[in-house]
Amino acid sequence: MYEIIEGQVLRTENSTIPYTWIRSKEPAKSICIMLPGLGYTTQRPLFHYSTGICLNQNIDVLHINYQFANNEHFKKLPGPEHEQWMYDDIKAVVDEVLKERSYDQCFLLSKSIGTIPMAMEWKQRNFIHNAIGIWLTPLIKMDKVYQALLNTELPSLCIIGDLDHHYNKEKISAIITNHLVDTVVIPNTEHSLEVKGDTLATIDALKEAVKHIEAFVENHKI
């Protein structure tokens, strides 16, 4: 049985971050912290099904439901300050939640813009412990994201579409050389891992992505 805790963290007067913590009533060993995209929320299919996969494997889930697109103060900042703001928001929520329950393992699952603060934590390691990474449509044209995946010493899954505007064949070929990264390129899909104009093909692409996520989680959970 699980309990769902809805809360929010007030980091500054300009930054309030909602979250949803789905936790087992019997302490779990692992948690999956999920970082959505700018418009691709934790209610969208990749997160919905990934949440189900984790719960089926007795892994607690933390959705960090930041709302950067609606924050006028955030939008006025230059790029580097955007990145630090995102990271600080996420760390504030994780610190708040994890003070109540400790875990032996942390999955960090991110999509799109969420891969930026994930890459920052991959380097800084301020809050992840015994970490496993799931990178969905990572922004590999950004050097910090690319370098995080290329040089990671932590088991990771990278899923991207070959029509994604952040896809780069040379960078993906380089990431594949890291044996700790399971790299999956889904043909004919864009940044949302959808096939433009073809709903059934999109469902097939989603199924392919979810299949890889499920196998990866099963292989690496403790």
Coordinates of C-alpha atoms in Angstrom, one line a residue:
M1 CA 0.0 0.0 0.0
Y2 CA 1.1 3.5 -0.8
E3 CA 0.4 6.9 0.6
I4 CA 0.4 10.1 -1.5
I5 CA 1.8 13.2 0.1
E6 CA 1.2 16.5 -1.7
G7 CA 3.3 19.4 -0.6
Q8 CA 5.3 22.4 -1.6
V9 CA 8.6 24.0 -0.7
L10 CA 9.0 27.7 -0.4
R11 CA 12.6 28.2 -1.3
T12 CA 12.5 32.0 -1.8
E13 CA 9.6 34.5 -2.0
N14 CA 9.8 34.1 -5.8
S15 CA 10.1 30.3 -5.9
T16 CA 7.5 27.8 -4.5
I17 CA 7.9 24.2 -5.8
P18 CA 5.0 21.7 -5.5
Y19 CA 5.8 18.1 -5.2
T20 CA 4.1 14.7 -5.0
W21 CA 5.7 12.0 -2.9
I22 CA 4.3 8.5 -3.4
R23 CA 5.7 6.3 -0.7
S24 CA 5.2 2.8 0.6
K25 CA 3.8 2.4 4.1
E26 CA 6.6 -0.1 4.6
P27 CA 9.9 1.6 4.1
A28 CA 11.4 1.1 0.6
K29 CA 15.1 0.8 -0.1
S30 CA 14.9 2.9 -3.3
I31 CA 13.4 6.2 -4.5
C32 CA 13.0 7.6 -8.0
I33 CA 13.1 11.4 -8.2
M34 CA 11.5 12.6 -11.4
L35 CA 12.3 15.9 -13.1
P36 CA 9.9 16.8 -15.8
G37 CA 10.3 18.9 -18.9
L38 CA 9.3 22.5 -19.3
G39 CA 5.9 21.6 -20.8
Y40 CA 6.1 17.8 -20.4
T41 CA 4.7 17.4 -16.9
T42 CA 4.8 14.4 -14.6
Q43 CA 1.2 13.7 -15.7
R44 CA 2.3 12.9 -19.2
P45 CA 2.7 9.3 -20.4
L46 CA 6.4 8.8 -20.0
F47 CA 6.2 9.8 -16.3
H48 CA 2.9 8.2 -15.7
Y49 CA 4.1 4.8 -16.8
S50 CA 7.6 5.2 -15.3
T51 CA 5.8 5.9 -12.0
G52 CA 3.8 2.7 -12.3
I53 CA 7.0 0.7 -13.1
C54 CA 8.7 2.1 -10.0
L55 CA 5.8 1.4 -7.7
N56 CA 5.5 -2.1 -9.0
Q57 CA 9.1 -2.6 -8.1
N58 CA 8.6 -1.2 -4.6
I59 CA 10.4 2.0 -5.4
D60 CA 9.0 5.2 -3.9
V61 CA 8.5 8.1 -6.3
L62 CA 9.0 11.8 -5.9
H63 CA 7.6 14.1 -8.6
I64 CA 9.1 17.6 -8.5
N65 CA 6.5 19.7 -10.2
Y66 CA 8.4 22.9 -10.8
Q67 CA 6.6 25.5 -12.9
F68 CA 9.3 27.5 -14.5
A69 CA 7.3 28.3 -17.6
N70 CA 4.8 30.2 -15.4
N71 CA 7.3 32.1 -13.2
E72 CA 7.9 35.6 -14.5
H73 CA 10.9 36.1 -12.2
F74 CA 12.5 32.9 -13.6
K75 CA 11.9 33.9 -17.2
K76 CA 13.7 37.2 -16.8
L77 CA 17.0 35.6 -15.8
P78 CA 19.9 34.8 -18.1
G79 CA 20.6 31.2 -19.0
P80 CA 23.3 30.4 -16.4
E81 CA 21.0 31.7 -13.6
H82 CA 18.1 29.7 -15.0
E83 CA 20.2 26.6 -14.5
Q84 CA 21.2 27.4 -10.9
W85 CA 17.6 28.3 -10.1
M86 CA 16.4 24.9 -11.4
Y87 CA 19.1 23.1 -9.5
D88 CA 18.4 25.0 -6.2
D89 CA 14.6 24.3 -6.5
I90 CA 15.2 20.6 -7.0
K91 CA 17.7 20.3 -4.1
A92 CA 15.4 22.2 -1.8
V93 CA 12.6 19.7 -2.4
V94 CA 14.8 16.7 -2.1
D95 CA 16.3 18.0 1.1
E96 CA 12.8 18.6 2.5
V97 CA 11.5 15.1 1.6
L98 CA 14.6 13.1 2.4
K99 CA 14.8 14.5 5.9
E100 CA 11.8 12.3 6.8
R101 CA 13.0 9.0 5.2
S102 CA 16.3 7.7 4.1
Y103 CA 16.9 5.5 1.1
D104 CA 19.7 3.2 0.1
Q105 CA 19.4 3.9 -3.6
C106 CA 18.3 6.8 -5.7
F107 CA 17.0 6.7 -9.3
L108 CA 17.0 10.1 -11.0
L109 CA 14.8 10.2 -14.0
S110 CA 14.6 13.4 -16.0
K111 CA 13.3 14.6 -19.3
S112 CA 14.4 17.5 -21.6
I113 CA 15.1 20.6 -19.4
G114 CA 15.1 18.4 -16.4
T115 CA 18.4 16.9 -17.7
I116 CA 20.2 20.2 -17.0
P117 CA 19.9 20.1 -13.2
M118 CA 20.4 16.4 -13.3
A119 CA 23.7 16.9 -15.1
M120 CA 24.7 19.4 -12.5
E121 CA 23.9 16.9 -9.7
W122 CA 25.7 14.2 -11.5
K123 CA 28.8 16.3 -11.1
Q124 CA 28.2 17.8 -7.7
R125 CA 26.5 14.9 -5.9
N126 CA 24.9 16.9 -3.2
F127 CA 21.9 14.8 -2.7
I128 CA 22.0 11.6 -4.8
H129 CA 23.2 8.4 -3.1
N130 CA 24.0 5.1 -4.9
A131 CA 22.5 6.8 -7.9
I132 CA 21.1 5.3 -11.2
G133 CA 20.2 7.7 -14.1
I134 CA 17.4 7.6 -16.6
W135 CA 17.8 10.4 -19.2
L136 CA 14.8 10.9 -21.5
T137 CA 15.4 13.1 -24.5
P138 CA 18.4 14.7 -22.9
L139 CA 19.6 18.1 -24.1
I140 CA 22.9 16.7 -25.4
K141 CA 23.6 19.8 -27.5
M142 CA 24.3 21.5 -24.1
D143 CA 27.9 20.6 -23.2
K144 CA 27.2 19.9 -19.4
V145 CA 24.5 17.4 -20.3
Y146 CA 26.6 15.8 -23.0
Q147 CA 29.7 15.5 -20.7
A148 CA 27.6 14.1 -17.9
L149 CA 26.4 11.3 -20.1
L150 CA 29.7 10.8 -21.9
N151 CA 31.8 10.5 -18.8
T152 CA 29.3 9.1 -16.2
E153 CA 30.5 6.5 -13.8
L154 CA 27.0 5.8 -12.8
P155 CA 24.7 3.3 -14.6
S156 CA 22.4 5.2 -16.9
L157 CA 19.8 4.8 -19.6
C158 CA 19.6 7.4 -22.4
I159 CA 16.5 7.5 -24.7
I160 CA 16.2 9.9 -27.5
G161 CA 14.4 10.2 -30.9
D162 CA 16.4 10.6 -34.1
L163 CA 14.1 13.6 -35.1
D164 CA 14.6 15.3 -31.8
H165 CA 16.0 18.8 -32.3
H166 CA 18.5 18.0 -29.6
Y167 CA 19.6 14.8 -31.3
N168 CA 23.2 14.7 -32.6
K169 CA 24.5 11.6 -34.3
E170 CA 28.1 12.2 -33.4
K171 CA 27.4 12.8 -29.7
I172 CA 25.2 9.8 -29.4
S173 CA 27.9 7.7 -31.1
A174 CA 30.4 8.9 -28.5
I175 CA 28.0 8.3 -25.6
I176 CA 27.5 4.7 -26.8
T177 CA 31.2 4.1 -26.1
N178 CA 30.5 4.4 -22.4
H179 CA 29.6 0.9 -21.4
L180 CA 27.7 2.2 -18.3
V181 CA 25.1 3.9 -20.6
D182 CA 22.4 2.0 -22.3
T183 CA 21.6 4.2 -25.3
V184 CA 18.3 3.8 -27.1
V185 CA 17.5 5.8 -30.3
I186 CA 13.8 5.5 -31.3
P187 CA 13.4 6.1 -35.0
N188 CA 11.1 8.8 -36.4
T189 CA 10.3 10.4 -33.1
E190 CA 10.6 14.0 -32.0
H191 CA 11.3 15.6 -28.7
S192 CA 8.2 14.2 -27.0
L193 CA 9.1 10.7 -28.4
E194 CA 6.1 11.1 -30.7
V195 CA 5.8 10.3 -34.4
K196 CA 4.3 13.4 -35.9
G197 CA 0.9 12.8 -37.5
D198 CA 0.7 9.1 -36.5
T199 CA -1.0 8.3 -33.2
L200 CA -0.6 4.5 -33.5
A201 CA 3.1 4.8 -34.3
T202 CA 3.5 7.2 -31.4
I203 CA 1.9 4.5 -29.1
D204 CA 4.4 2.0 -30.4
A205 CA 7.3 4.4 -29.8
L206 CA 6.1 5.0 -26.2
K207 CA 5.8 1.3 -25.7
E208 CA 9.4 0.8 -26.8
A209 CA 10.6 3.5 -24.4
V210 CA 8.6 2.1 -21.5
K211 CA 9.9 -1.4 -22.2
H212 CA 13.5 -0.1 -21.9
I213 CA 12.8 1.8 -18.8
E214 CA 11.1 -1.2 -17.1
A215 CA 14.0 -3.5 -18.0
F216 CA 16.6 -1.0 -16.8
V217 CA 14.8 -0.4 -13.5
E218 CA 14.4 -4.2 -12.9
N219 CA 18.1 -4.7 -13.6
H220 CA 19.4 -2.1 -11.3
K221 CA 17.1 -1.9 -8.3
I222 CA 18.5 -3.3 -5.1

